[in-house]
């Protein structure tokens, strides 16, 4: 057991690196509209700034336990920070969108390895009656960093440029390296590094890459196109092979035996939904307010600050409550609040004020602050000490998997809903539509006052009407996205309720197992 002083030094050292890398997960979201203009690409390609990062972070989650055993926490910490620096350099100097996504992939790899490793380390530093507080501290870092990321990124874009946003986490990473060398534990196991299932890992990476490619490009190439169908079929085949291999492996990357524990399985389902909503909303909010409300990148990031301050101030309280109250009630309250916040955001339009939108985000983030400590404690309490590293890797993997699926599915959903609204509104633009006819007449008069000929005025007015339809359709597509997130979170209350069903029984079984 560590001393009181050491546990806080270890916590600060570990969280410094985790915060800097998680900060990078959302810092680029405010740059999506700018990058689209800089490289001349659409949202289907620009969204890979988020999807590429999160997808790689998902795959590298399962490497965390192996890195910790092979190199020790300190050695692994140094190695992944080096990879993160390399990814930052690639992002900063990228000449095209493809190199930019490659840099984000390298950053995501480092972030994925660090998060479960630091989560398990912090959990083990605290006594059982204070582990809710420990998970609240960890949760504060993984919530505050992505909340502050858009604000910092927006400020840098407005003052310097979009490339400079990738340099923002570097000072914290340097601090993390220094603290890690001083306070993080070295390798405890002696001898050769543990065996690693490289075939299984390759199948997992192939599954994620092909399925995400198919999902992200289905709208672009056509869902029944040869390339999308081939990618989807390949992803399903490699995914099935991965599951088959893991069930028969003596050292699996993903320990499916943990899913025999009902409490842990319920927590994993909620974690998937949490990751989906967290990353999807963090992507959607800054993009929406820049497109619909016309906010600057800095203002779009500043929207998240009030919620971030609330989470900082309330995290210690939520952690203590998580140690005292049933986890399923805390998680269900959190899911309800997050759903309510997103439902309110689905009612916004171009006239929604900064303060009103920020208030809705506060409601949603209060829900997140309730979910994280209770969910993690509930999941990890059901595990034995020997299962702890595998359990933290699994639940983080599932949460990040939800995030990568969430961003891709959200973008596809918004594109489809935007197209639906555009077609529906276009169908109403007939000579019987008095409002549209009055608008065309007014625009024609304005163009006439500018001295344009009659041959130009008619097409010009129609072009303006078409632009208005596209803008309104896009706005409705974004609000539909918030509504869908709210519905998914309400449905997650079902597995959240199951967190409480087997709590006492699983705790007694675990205590009997430890007594033996």
Short mmCIF file of C-alpha atoms in Angstrom, two decimals:
data_model
loop_
_atom_site.label_atom_id
_atom_site.label_comp_id
_atom_site.label_asym_id
_atom_site.label_seq_id
_atom_site.Cartn_x
_atom_site.Cartn_y
_atom_site.Cartn_z
CA UNK A 1 0.00 0.00 0.00
CA UNK A 2 1.39 3.39 -0.91
CA UNK A 3 1.82 6.21 1.59
CA UNK A 4 -0.67 9.13 1.52
CA UNK A 5 1.96 11.39 -0.03
CA UNK A 6 3.02 8.91 -2.68
CA UNK A 7 -0.49 8.13 -3.85
CA UNK A 8 -1.16 11.79 -4.61
CA UNK A 9 2.19 12.21 -6.40
CA UNK A 10 1.47 9.10 -8.47
CA UNK A 11 -2.05 10.38 -9.21
CA UNK A 12 -0.82 13.80 -10.34
CA UNK A 13 1.94 12.28 -12.48
CA UNK A 14 -0.43 9.86 -14.18
CA UNK A 15 -3.28 12.31 -14.69
CA UNK A 16 -0.98 14.92 -16.25
CA UNK A 17 -0.30 12.61 -19.19
CA UNK A 18 -3.86 11.32 -19.42
CA UNK A 19 -5.31 14.85 -19.42
CA UNK A 20 -2.92 16.12 -22.11
CA UNK A 21 -3.77 13.23 -24.42
CA UNK A 22 -7.52 13.30 -23.79
CA UNK A 23 -7.37 17.05 -24.43
CA UNK A 24 -6.26 16.20 -27.96
CA UNK A 25 -9.35 14.06 -28.51
CA UNK A 26 -11.61 17.13 -28.85
CA UNK A 27 -9.25 20.05 -29.40
CA UNK A 28 -9.49 19.52 -33.16
CA UNK A 29 -13.31 19.44 -33.27
CA UNK A 30 -13.60 23.23 -33.51
CA UNK A 31 -11.18 23.12 -36.45
CA UNK A 32 -13.39 20.86 -38.58
CA UNK A 33 -15.04 23.72 -40.55
CA UNK A 34 -11.65 25.43 -41.00
CA UNK A 35 -9.91 22.25 -42.15
CA UNK A 36 -12.73 21.58 -44.61
CA UNK A 37 -12.00 24.95 -46.21
CA UNK A 38 -8.22 24.64 -46.03
CA UNK A 39 -8.08 21.27 -47.80
CA UNK A 40 -11.31 21.52 -49.81
CA UNK A 41 -12.96 18.43 -48.31
CA UNK A 42 -16.45 17.64 -47.03
CA UNK A 43 -17.60 16.68 -43.56
CA UNK A 44 -17.40 12.98 -44.48
CA UNK A 45 -13.59 13.31 -44.77
CA UNK A 46 -13.01 15.99 -42.14
CA UNK A 47 -14.77 13.92 -39.47
CA UNK A 48 -11.79 11.52 -39.61
CA UNK A 49 -9.95 14.07 -37.45
CA UNK A 50 -12.16 12.79 -34.64
CA UNK A 51 -12.89 9.25 -35.88
CA UNK A 52 -9.25 8.42 -36.72
CA UNK A 53 -8.15 9.52 -33.26
CA UNK A 54 -10.90 7.68 -31.40
CA UNK A 55 -10.75 4.49 -33.49
CA UNK A 56 -7.01 4.10 -32.89
CA UNK A 57 -7.52 4.91 -29.23
CA UNK A 58 -10.04 2.06 -29.12
CA UNK A 59 -7.61 -0.45 -30.63
CA UNK A 60 -4.70 0.57 -28.39
CA UNK A 61 -6.77 0.26 -25.19
CA UNK A 62 -6.12 -3.48 -25.20
CA UNK A 63 -2.36 -2.94 -25.43
CA UNK A 64 -2.30 -1.13 -22.10
CA UNK A 65 -1.97 -4.14 -19.80
CA UNK A 66 0.75 -5.68 -21.99
CA UNK A 67 2.76 -2.44 -22.07
CA UNK A 68 2.48 -2.11 -18.27
CA UNK A 69 3.75 -5.68 -17.73
CA UNK A 70 6.43 -5.58 -20.42
CA UNK A 71 7.92 -2.14 -19.72
CA UNK A 72 6.50 -1.21 -16.34
CA UNK A 73 4.16 1.71 -15.90
CA UNK A 74 7.03 4.19 -16.02
CA UNK A 75 8.64 2.74 -19.16
CA UNK A 76 5.31 2.44 -20.97
CA UNK A 77 4.46 6.02 -19.98
CA UNK A 78 7.70 7.30 -21.49
CA UNK A 79 7.24 5.28 -24.69
CA UNK A 80 3.68 6.37 -25.44
CA UNK A 81 4.48 10.01 -24.72
CA UNK A 82 7.18 9.78 -27.38
CA UNK A 83 4.63 8.40 -29.87
CA UNK A 84 2.28 11.25 -28.98
CA UNK A 85 4.99 13.82 -29.70
CA UNK A 86 5.60 12.19 -33.09
CA UNK A 87 1.89 12.38 -33.95
CA UNK A 88 1.79 16.03 -32.92
CA UNK A 89 4.65 16.85 -35.28
CA UNK A 90 2.92 15.05 -38.18
CA UNK A 91 -0.31 16.99 -37.53
CA UNK A 92 1.47 20.33 -37.40
CA UNK A 93 3.40 19.87 -40.65
CA UNK A 94 0.73 17.91 -42.58
CA UNK A 95 0.44 19.03 -46.24
CA UNK A 96 -2.93 17.32 -46.84
CA UNK A 97 -5.88 15.75 -45.06
CA UNK A 98 -4.39 12.25 -45.27
CA UNK A 99 -1.21 13.17 -43.38
CA UNK A 100 -3.30 15.09 -40.86
CA UNK A 101 -5.39 11.98 -40.16
CA UNK A 102 -2.18 9.92 -39.84
CA UNK A 103 -0.94 12.29 -37.16
CA UNK A 104 -4.25 11.98 -35.34
CA UNK A 105 -3.94 8.18 -35.52
CA UNK A 106 -0.55 8.32 -33.77
CA UNK A 107 -1.94 10.63 -31.10
CA UNK A 108 -4.91 8.32 -30.59
CA UNK A 109 -2.63 5.31 -30.18
CA UNK A 110 -0.79 6.98 -27.32
CA UNK A 111 -3.98 8.18 -25.66
CA UNK A 112 -5.50 4.71 -25.78
CA UNK A 113 -2.56 3.01 -24.07
CA UNK A 114 -2.32 5.59 -21.28
CA UNK A 115 -5.93 5.83 -20.11
CA UNK A 116 -6.66 2.32 -18.73
CA UNK A 117 -3.10 2.03 -17.39
CA UNK A 118 -3.46 5.20 -15.34
CA UNK A 119 -7.01 4.28 -14.31
CA UNK A 120 -5.83 0.93 -12.86
CA UNK A 121 -2.82 2.58 -11.21
CA UNK A 122 -4.91 5.24 -9.46
CA UNK A 123 -7.55 2.69 -8.42
CA UNK A 124 -4.88 0.53 -6.77
CA UNK A 125 -3.37 3.48 -4.86
CA UNK A 126 -6.50 4.13 -2.79
CA UNK A 127 -8.09 1.95 -0.07
CA UNK A 128 -11.42 0.27 -0.91
CA UNK A 129 -13.52 2.82 0.99
CA UNK A 130 -12.03 5.71 -1.03
CA UNK A 131 -11.99 4.25 -4.52
CA UNK A 132 -15.13 6.18 -5.48
CA UNK A 133 -13.10 9.33 -4.82
CA UNK A 134 -10.22 7.90 -6.88
CA UNK A 135 -12.49 7.20 -9.84
CA UNK A 136 -14.02 10.66 -9.48
CA UNK A 137 -10.55 12.19 -9.78
CA UNK A 138 -9.87 10.08 -12.86
CA UNK A 139 -13.29 10.94 -14.25
CA UNK A 140 -12.67 14.63 -13.71
CA UNK A 141 -9.60 14.47 -15.92
CA UNK A 142 -11.25 12.59 -18.78
CA UNK A 143 -14.22 14.98 -18.68
CA UNK A 144 -12.53 18.34 -18.13
CA UNK A 145 -9.86 17.85 -20.79
CA UNK A 146 -12.28 17.29 -23.70
CA UNK A 147 -14.50 20.10 -22.43
CA UNK A 148 -11.68 22.64 -22.31
CA UNK A 149 -10.16 21.36 -25.57
CA UNK A 150 -12.63 23.12 -27.92
CA UNK A 151 -12.24 26.44 -26.07
CA UNK A 152 -8.46 26.31 -26.21
CA UNK A 153 -8.56 25.18 -29.83
CA UNK A 154 -11.03 27.91 -30.78
CA UNK A 155 -8.90 30.62 -29.16
CA UNK A 156 -5.79 29.40 -30.96
CA UNK A 157 -7.58 29.23 -34.33
CA UNK A 158 -8.91 32.78 -33.93
CA UNK A 159 -5.50 34.18 -32.92
CA UNK A 160 -2.89 31.98 -34.63
CA UNK A 161 -4.24 29.28 -36.95
CA UNK A 162 -5.59 25.75 -37.02
CA UNK A 163 -2.18 24.05 -37.12
CA UNK A 164 -1.13 25.55 -33.80
CA UNK A 165 -3.95 23.81 -31.93
CA UNK A 166 -1.96 20.57 -32.04
CA UNK A 167 0.87 22.18 -30.06
CA UNK A 168 -1.33 23.08 -27.10
CA UNK A 169 -1.03 19.75 -25.18
CA UNK A 170 2.76 19.65 -25.59
CA UNK A 171 3.66 21.62 -22.40
CA UNK A 172 1.49 19.33 -20.27
CA UNK A 173 3.06 16.28 -21.94
CA UNK A 174 6.53 17.55 -21.06
CA UNK A 175 5.43 18.01 -17.44
CA UNK A 176 3.95 14.51 -17.49
CA UNK A 177 7.24 13.03 -18.70
CA UNK A 178 9.16 14.72 -15.90
CA UNK A 179 6.70 13.66 -13.19
CA UNK A 180 6.43 10.16 -14.61
CA UNK A 181 10.18 9.58 -14.42
CA UNK A 182 10.13 10.63 -10.75
CA UNK A 183 7.02 9.01 -9.33
CA UNK A 184 5.57 6.25 -11.49
CA UNK A 185 6.51 2.64 -10.63
CA UNK A 186 8.91 0.67 -12.79
CA UNK A 187 8.60 -2.87 -14.05
CA UNK A 188 7.66 -5.31 -11.30
CA UNK A 189 7.93 -8.55 -13.29
CA UNK A 190 11.33 -9.99 -14.14
CA UNK A 191 12.41 -11.99 -17.16
CA UNK A 192 11.18 -11.92 -20.74
CA UNK A 193 8.24 -9.68 -21.70
CA UNK A 194 4.84 -11.41 -21.55
CA UNK A 195 3.44 -13.05 -24.66
CA UNK A 196 1.25 -10.86 -26.83
CA UNK A 197 -1.44 -11.96 -29.27
CA UNK A 198 -0.36 -10.04 -32.38
CA UNK A 199 -2.68 -12.04 -34.65
CA UNK A 200 -5.68 -11.14 -32.51
CA UNK A 201 -4.62 -7.51 -32.39
CA UNK A 202 -4.22 -7.42 -36.19
CA UNK A 203 -7.74 -8.83 -36.61
CA UNK A 204 -9.11 -6.23 -34.22
CA UNK A 205 -7.43 -3.33 -36.04
CA UNK A 206 -8.65 -4.68 -39.39
CA UNK A 207 -12.21 -4.98 -38.05
CA UNK A 208 -12.30 -1.42 -36.73
CA UNK A 209 -10.67 0.10 -39.82
CA UNK A 210 -12.90 -1.62 -42.38
CA UNK A 211 -16.19 -1.19 -40.55
CA UNK A 212 -15.54 2.47 -39.78
CA UNK A 213 -14.49 3.07 -43.39
CA UNK A 214 -17.69 1.44 -44.63
CA UNK A 215 -19.82 3.45 -42.21
CA UNK A 216 -18.12 6.77 -42.92
CA UNK A 217 -18.18 6.39 -46.70
CA UNK A 218 -21.54 4.72 -47.25
CA UNK A 219 -23.24 8.04 -47.84
CA UNK A 220 -20.43 9.17 -50.15
CA UNK A 221 -20.03 6.09 -52.37
CA UNK A 222 -23.47 4.52 -51.90
CA UNK A 223 -24.39 1.88 -49.33
CA UNK A 224 -24.66 -0.80 -52.01
CA UNK A 225 -21.45 0.16 -53.81
CA UNK A 226 -18.79 -2.52 -54.28
CA UNK A 227 -16.19 -0.85 -52.08
CA UNK A 228 -18.57 -0.28 -49.13
CA UNK A 229 -20.03 -3.80 -49.31
CA UNK A 230 -16.53 -5.32 -49.56
CA UNK A 231 -15.28 -3.32 -46.58
CA UNK A 232 -18.31 -4.22 -44.47
CA UNK A 233 -17.99 -7.92 -45.34
CA UNK A 234 -14.27 -7.87 -44.54
CA UNK A 235 -14.93 -6.16 -41.20
CA UNK A 236 -17.59 -8.68 -40.21
CA UNK A 237 -15.35 -11.60 -41.18
CA UNK A 238 -12.31 -10.32 -39.29
CA UNK A 239 -14.50 -9.41 -36.31
CA UNK A 240 -15.91 -12.93 -36.12
CA UNK A 241 -12.38 -14.33 -36.41
CA UNK A 242 -11.22 -12.07 -33.58
CA UNK A 243 -13.99 -13.26 -31.25
CA UNK A 244 -13.34 -16.92 -32.15
CA UNK A 245 -9.61 -16.50 -31.48
CA UNK A 246 -10.12 -14.71 -28.16
CA UNK A 247 -12.45 -17.40 -26.85
CA UNK A 248 -9.73 -20.00 -27.43
CA UNK A 249 -6.68 -17.98 -26.38
CA UNK A 250 -4.85 -18.60 -23.09
CA UNK A 251 -3.86 -14.92 -22.97
CA UNK A 252 -6.69 -13.03 -24.73
CA UNK A 253 -6.57 -9.36 -25.56
CA UNK A 254 -10.23 -9.08 -24.60
CA UNK A 255 -11.14 -11.40 -21.75
CA UNK A 256 -14.66 -12.52 -22.60
CA UNK A 257 -14.87 -14.42 -19.30
CA UNK A 258 -15.42 -11.06 -17.60
CA UNK A 259 -18.77 -10.83 -19.37
CA UNK A 260 -19.99 -13.74 -17.25
CA UNK A 261 -20.19 -11.26 -14.36
CA UNK A 262 -23.64 -9.62 -14.74
CA UNK A 263 -22.70 -6.41 -12.92
CA UNK A 264 -19.61 -5.93 -15.09
CA UNK A 265 -21.53 -6.70 -18.30
CA UNK A 266 -24.23 -4.14 -17.46
CA UNK A 267 -21.54 -1.57 -16.73
CA UNK A 268 -19.87 -2.29 -20.07
CA UNK A 269 -23.14 -1.73 -21.97
CA UNK A 270 -23.67 1.60 -20.24
CA UNK A 271 -20.02 2.50 -20.87
CA UNK A 272 -20.54 1.92 -24.60
CA UNK A 273 -23.53 4.26 -24.64
CA UNK A 274 -21.67 6.78 -22.50
CA UNK A 275 -18.74 6.81 -24.93
CA UNK A 276 -21.10 7.14 -27.87
CA UNK A 277 -22.91 10.13 -26.40
CA UNK A 278 -19.81 11.77 -24.97
CA UNK A 279 -17.75 11.81 -28.16
CA UNK A 280 -20.72 12.40 -30.43
CA UNK A 281 -21.90 15.44 -28.47
CA UNK A 282 -18.36 16.81 -28.11
CA UNK A 283 -18.08 16.63 -31.91
CA UNK A 284 -21.59 17.89 -32.62
CA UNK A 285 -21.76 20.95 -30.33
CA UNK A 286 -18.92 23.07 -31.81
CA UNK A 287 -19.77 22.09 -35.40
CA UNK A 288 -23.45 22.93 -34.89
CA UNK A 289 -23.00 26.35 -33.29
CA UNK A 290 -20.49 27.42 -35.96
CA UNK A 291 -22.79 26.35 -38.80
CA UNK A 292 -26.18 27.32 -37.33
CA UNK A 293 -25.62 30.03 -34.74
CA UNK A 294 -22.62 31.53 -36.55
CA UNK A 295 -20.35 31.43 -33.49
CA UNK A 296 -16.61 31.85 -33.89
CA UNK A 297 -14.37 28.86 -33.07
CA UNK A 298 -13.46 30.46 -29.75
CA UNK A 299 -17.10 31.05 -28.75
CA UNK A 300 -18.02 27.53 -29.79
CA UNK A 301 -15.34 26.19 -27.44
CA UNK A 302 -16.21 28.65 -24.67
CA UNK A 303 -19.70 27.14 -24.55
CA UNK A 304 -18.28 24.11 -22.75
CA UNK A 305 -16.43 26.03 -20.04
CA UNK A 306 -19.35 26.62 -17.60
CA UNK A 307 -20.11 22.90 -17.64
CA UNK A 308 -16.44 22.12 -17.15
CA UNK A 309 -16.21 24.37 -14.11
CA UNK A 310 -19.27 22.69 -12.63
CA UNK A 311 -17.75 19.24 -13.11
CA UNK A 312 -14.50 20.37 -11.45
CA UNK A 313 -16.33 21.75 -8.44
CA UNK A 314 -18.69 18.80 -8.08
CA UNK A 315 -16.45 15.84 -8.88
CA UNK A 316 -15.21 15.25 -5.33
CA UNK A 317 -18.80 15.38 -4.06
CA UNK A 318 -19.99 12.95 -6.73
CA UNK A 319 -17.12 10.61 -5.85
CA UNK A 320 -18.05 10.53 -2.15
CA UNK A 321 -21.69 9.98 -3.04
CA UNK A 322 -20.67 7.09 -5.33
CA UNK A 323 -19.09 5.39 -2.30
CA UNK A 324 -22.31 5.76 -0.31
CA UNK A 325 -25.28 5.37 -2.69
CA UNK A 326 -26.27 2.50 -5.01
CA UNK A 327 -24.41 2.84 -8.30
CA UNK A 328 -27.40 2.05 -10.49
CA UNK A 329 -29.41 4.96 -9.09
CA UNK A 330 -26.54 7.39 -9.65
CA UNK A 331 -26.00 6.13 -13.20
CA UNK A 332 -29.71 6.29 -14.08
CA UNK A 333 -29.96 9.86 -12.78
CA UNK A 334 -26.91 10.76 -14.85
CA UNK A 335 -28.31 9.18 -18.00
CA UNK A 336 -31.59 11.05 -17.53
CA UNK A 337 -29.87 14.41 -17.09
CA UNK A 338 -27.65 13.86 -20.12
CA UNK A 339 -30.67 12.89 -22.22
CA UNK A 340 -32.56 15.96 -21.01
CA UNK A 341 -29.68 18.27 -21.93
CA UNK A 342 -29.45 16.85 -25.44
CA UNK A 343 -33.21 17.01 -25.89
CA UNK A 344 -33.11 20.71 -25.01
CA UNK A 345 -30.31 21.22 -27.56
CA UNK A 346 -32.49 19.54 -30.19
CA UNK A 347 -34.97 22.43 -29.81
CA UNK A 348 -32.42 25.16 -30.65
CA UNK A 349 -32.28 27.26 -33.80
CA UNK A 350 -30.27 30.14 -35.27
CA UNK A 351 -31.73 32.53 -32.67
CA UNK A 352 -30.63 30.49 -29.62
CA UNK A 353 -28.37 32.63 -27.44
CA UNK A 354 -24.95 31.73 -26.09
CA UNK A 355 -26.22 31.64 -22.51
CA UNK A 356 -29.19 29.40 -23.35
CA UNK A 357 -27.02 26.88 -25.21
CA UNK A 358 -24.40 26.89 -22.42
CA UNK A 359 -27.14 26.19 -19.85
CA UNK A 360 -28.32 23.16 -21.82
CA UNK A 361 -24.75 21.82 -21.91
CA UNK A 362 -24.50 22.27 -18.13
CA UNK A 363 -27.56 20.03 -17.67
CA UNK A 364 -26.02 17.32 -19.87
CA UNK A 365 -22.58 17.49 -18.23
CA UNK A 366 -24.07 17.22 -14.75
CA UNK A 367 -25.36 13.87 -15.92
CA UNK A 368 -21.90 12.83 -17.08
CA UNK A 369 -20.37 13.80 -13.74
CA UNK A 370 -22.85 11.51 -11.99
CA UNK A 371 -22.23 8.57 -14.33
CA UNK A 372 -18.44 8.21 -14.41
CA UNK A 373 -17.44 7.49 -10.77
CA UNK A 374 -20.47 5.29 -10.07
CA UNK A 375 -20.10 3.32 -13.30
CA UNK A 376 -16.38 2.64 -12.86
CA UNK A 377 -16.67 1.71 -9.20
CA UNK A 378 -19.61 -0.59 -9.92
CA UNK A 379 -17.70 -2.37 -12.68
CA UNK A 380 -14.40 -2.74 -10.82
CA UNK A 381 -15.94 -3.79 -7.50
CA UNK A 382 -17.21 -6.91 -9.20
CA UNK A 383 -13.66 -7.98 -10.18
CA UNK A 384 -10.87 -9.69 -8.26
CA UNK A 385 -7.45 -7.99 -8.01
CA UNK A 386 -6.12 -10.35 -10.69
CA UNK A 387 -8.87 -9.20 -13.07
CA UNK A 388 -8.34 -5.49 -12.43
CA UNK A 389 -5.98 -4.62 -15.30
CA UNK A 390 -7.98 -6.66 -17.79
CA UNK A 391 -11.22 -5.15 -16.51
CA UNK A 392 -10.06 -1.54 -16.78
CA UNK A 393 -8.74 -2.22 -20.27
CA UNK A 394 -12.03 -3.83 -21.30
CA UNK A 395 -14.34 -1.12 -19.97
CA UNK A 396 -12.16 1.64 -21.42
CA UNK A 397 -12.01 -0.23 -24.72
CA UNK A 398 -15.81 -0.52 -24.87
CA UNK A 399 -16.28 3.14 -23.90
CA UNK A 400 -13.90 4.32 -26.61
CA UNK A 401 -15.46 1.88 -29.10
CA UNK A 402 -18.77 3.58 -28.39
CA UNK A 403 -17.06 6.92 -29.05
CA UNK A 404 -15.67 5.91 -32.42
CA UNK A 405 -18.97 4.37 -33.49
CA UNK A 406 -20.83 7.40 -32.16
CA UNK A 407 -19.02 10.01 -34.22
CA UNK A 408 -19.26 7.97 -37.44
CA UNK A 409 -22.91 7.03 -36.92
CA UNK A 410 -23.79 10.59 -35.97
CA UNK A 411 -22.24 12.08 -39.11
CA UNK A 412 -24.05 9.53 -41.29
CA UNK A 413 -27.33 10.16 -39.46
CA UNK A 414 -27.01 13.94 -39.81
CA UNK A 415 -26.21 13.70 -43.52
CA UNK A 416 -29.25 11.49 -44.12
CA UNK A 417 -31.56 13.70 -42.07
CA UNK A 418 -30.23 16.82 -43.79
CA UNK A 419 -30.96 15.27 -47.18
CA UNK A 420 -34.43 14.26 -45.99
CA UNK A 421 -35.26 17.77 -44.78
CA UNK A 422 -33.84 19.35 -47.94
CA UNK A 423 -36.02 17.16 -50.16
CA UNK A 424 -39.09 17.76 -47.98
CA UNK A 425 -38.65 21.54 -48.05
CA UNK A 426 -37.82 21.58 -51.77
CA UNK A 427 -41.09 19.77 -52.49
CA UNK A 428 -43.02 22.67 -50.96
CA UNK A 429 -41.38 25.30 -53.18
CA UNK A 430 -44.18 25.71 -55.72
CA UNK A 431 -46.06 28.67 -57.14
CA UNK A 432 -48.73 28.03 -54.48
CA UNK A 433 -46.22 28.77 -51.69
CA UNK A 434 -46.97 32.42 -50.97
CA UNK A 435 -44.02 32.84 -48.58
CA UNK A 436 -41.47 31.57 -51.08
CA UNK A 437 -42.94 33.58 -53.93
CA UNK A 438 -42.81 36.75 -51.79
CA UNK A 439 -39.16 36.02 -50.96
CA UNK A 440 -38.26 35.51 -54.63
CA UNK A 441 -39.97 38.77 -55.50
CA UNK A 442 -38.16 40.65 -52.75
CA UNK A 443 -34.76 39.26 -53.71
CA UNK A 444 -35.47 40.08 -57.37
CA UNK A 445 -36.23 43.69 -56.40
CA UNK A 446 -32.98 43.96 -54.46
CA UNK A 447 -31.01 42.57 -57.39
CA UNK A 448 -32.76 45.04 -59.71
CA UNK A 449 -31.68 47.89 -57.45
CA UNK A 450 -28.11 46.69 -57.92
CA UNK A 451 -28.54 47.13 -61.68
CA UNK A 452 -28.63 43.44 -62.64
CA UNK A 453 -30.53 42.42 -65.75
CA UNK A 454 -33.78 40.45 -65.66
CA UNK A 455 -31.97 37.37 -67.01
CA UNK A 456 -29.75 37.39 -63.92
CA UNK A 457 -32.33 38.37 -61.31
CA UNK A 458 -34.50 35.24 -61.68
CA UNK A 459 -31.69 32.65 -61.36
CA UNK A 460 -30.07 34.74 -58.61
CA UNK A 461 -33.26 34.74 -56.53
CA UNK A 462 -33.69 31.00 -57.03
CA UNK A 463 -30.07 30.41 -55.99
CA UNK A 464 -30.65 32.42 -52.79
CA UNK A 465 -33.79 30.40 -52.03
CA UNK A 466 -31.85 27.17 -52.55
CA UNK A 467 -29.11 28.35 -50.17
CA UNK A 468 -31.74 29.10 -47.53
CA UNK A 469 -33.26 25.64 -47.92
CA UNK A 470 -29.85 23.97 -47.57
CA UNK A 471 -29.04 26.02 -44.46
CA UNK A 472 -32.37 25.19 -42.81
CA UNK A 473 -32.07 21.52 -43.74
CA UNK A 474 -28.56 21.39 -42.21
CA UNK A 475 -29.81 23.06 -39.04
CA UNK A 476 -32.62 20.52 -38.70
CA UNK A 477 -30.16 17.68 -39.35
CA UNK A 478 -27.98 18.87 -36.46
CA UNK A 479 -30.93 19.15 -34.07
CA UNK A 480 -32.08 15.66 -35.08
CA UNK A 481 -28.61 14.47 -34.06
CA UNK A 482 -29.07 15.84 -30.53
CA UNK A 483 -32.50 14.20 -30.31
CA UNK A 484 -31.10 10.82 -31.33
CA UNK A 485 -28.39 11.05 -28.63
CA UNK A 486 -31.11 11.78 -26.05
CA UNK A 487 -33.14 8.73 -27.11
CA UNK A 488 -30.11 6.40 -26.93
CA UNK A 489 -29.26 7.59 -23.42
CA UNK A 490 -32.79 7.00 -22.20
CA UNK A 491 -32.65 3.44 -23.54
CA UNK A 492 -29.38 2.91 -21.62
CA UNK A 493 -31.37 3.20 -18.37
CA UNK A 494 -32.39 -0.46 -18.86
CA UNK A 495 -28.90 -1.98 -18.43
CA UNK A 496 -28.14 0.71 -15.82
CA UNK A 497 -30.97 -0.66 -13.66
CA UNK A 498 -29.33 -4.09 -13.87
CA UNK A 499 -26.22 -2.67 -12.16
CA UNK A 500 -28.11 -2.88 -8.87
CA UNK A 501 -29.68 -6.31 -9.24
CA UNK A 502 -26.63 -8.45 -8.51
CA UNK A 503 -24.63 -5.97 -6.49
CA UNK A 504 -24.97 -7.67 -3.12
CA UNK A 505 -24.73 -11.17 -4.50
CA UNK A 506 -21.66 -10.48 -6.62
CA UNK A 507 -19.98 -8.69 -3.70
CA UNK A 508 -20.58 -11.67 -1.39
CA UNK A 509 -19.27 -14.08 -4.06
CA UNK A 510 -16.17 -11.96 -4.51
CA UNK A 511 -15.54 -11.80 -0.75
CA UNK A 512 -15.89 -15.59 -0.47
CA UNK A 513 -13.45 -15.98 -3.37
CA UNK A 514 -10.89 -13.74 -1.69
CA UNK A 515 -11.36 -15.57 1.65
CA UNK A 516 -10.39 -18.84 0.02
#
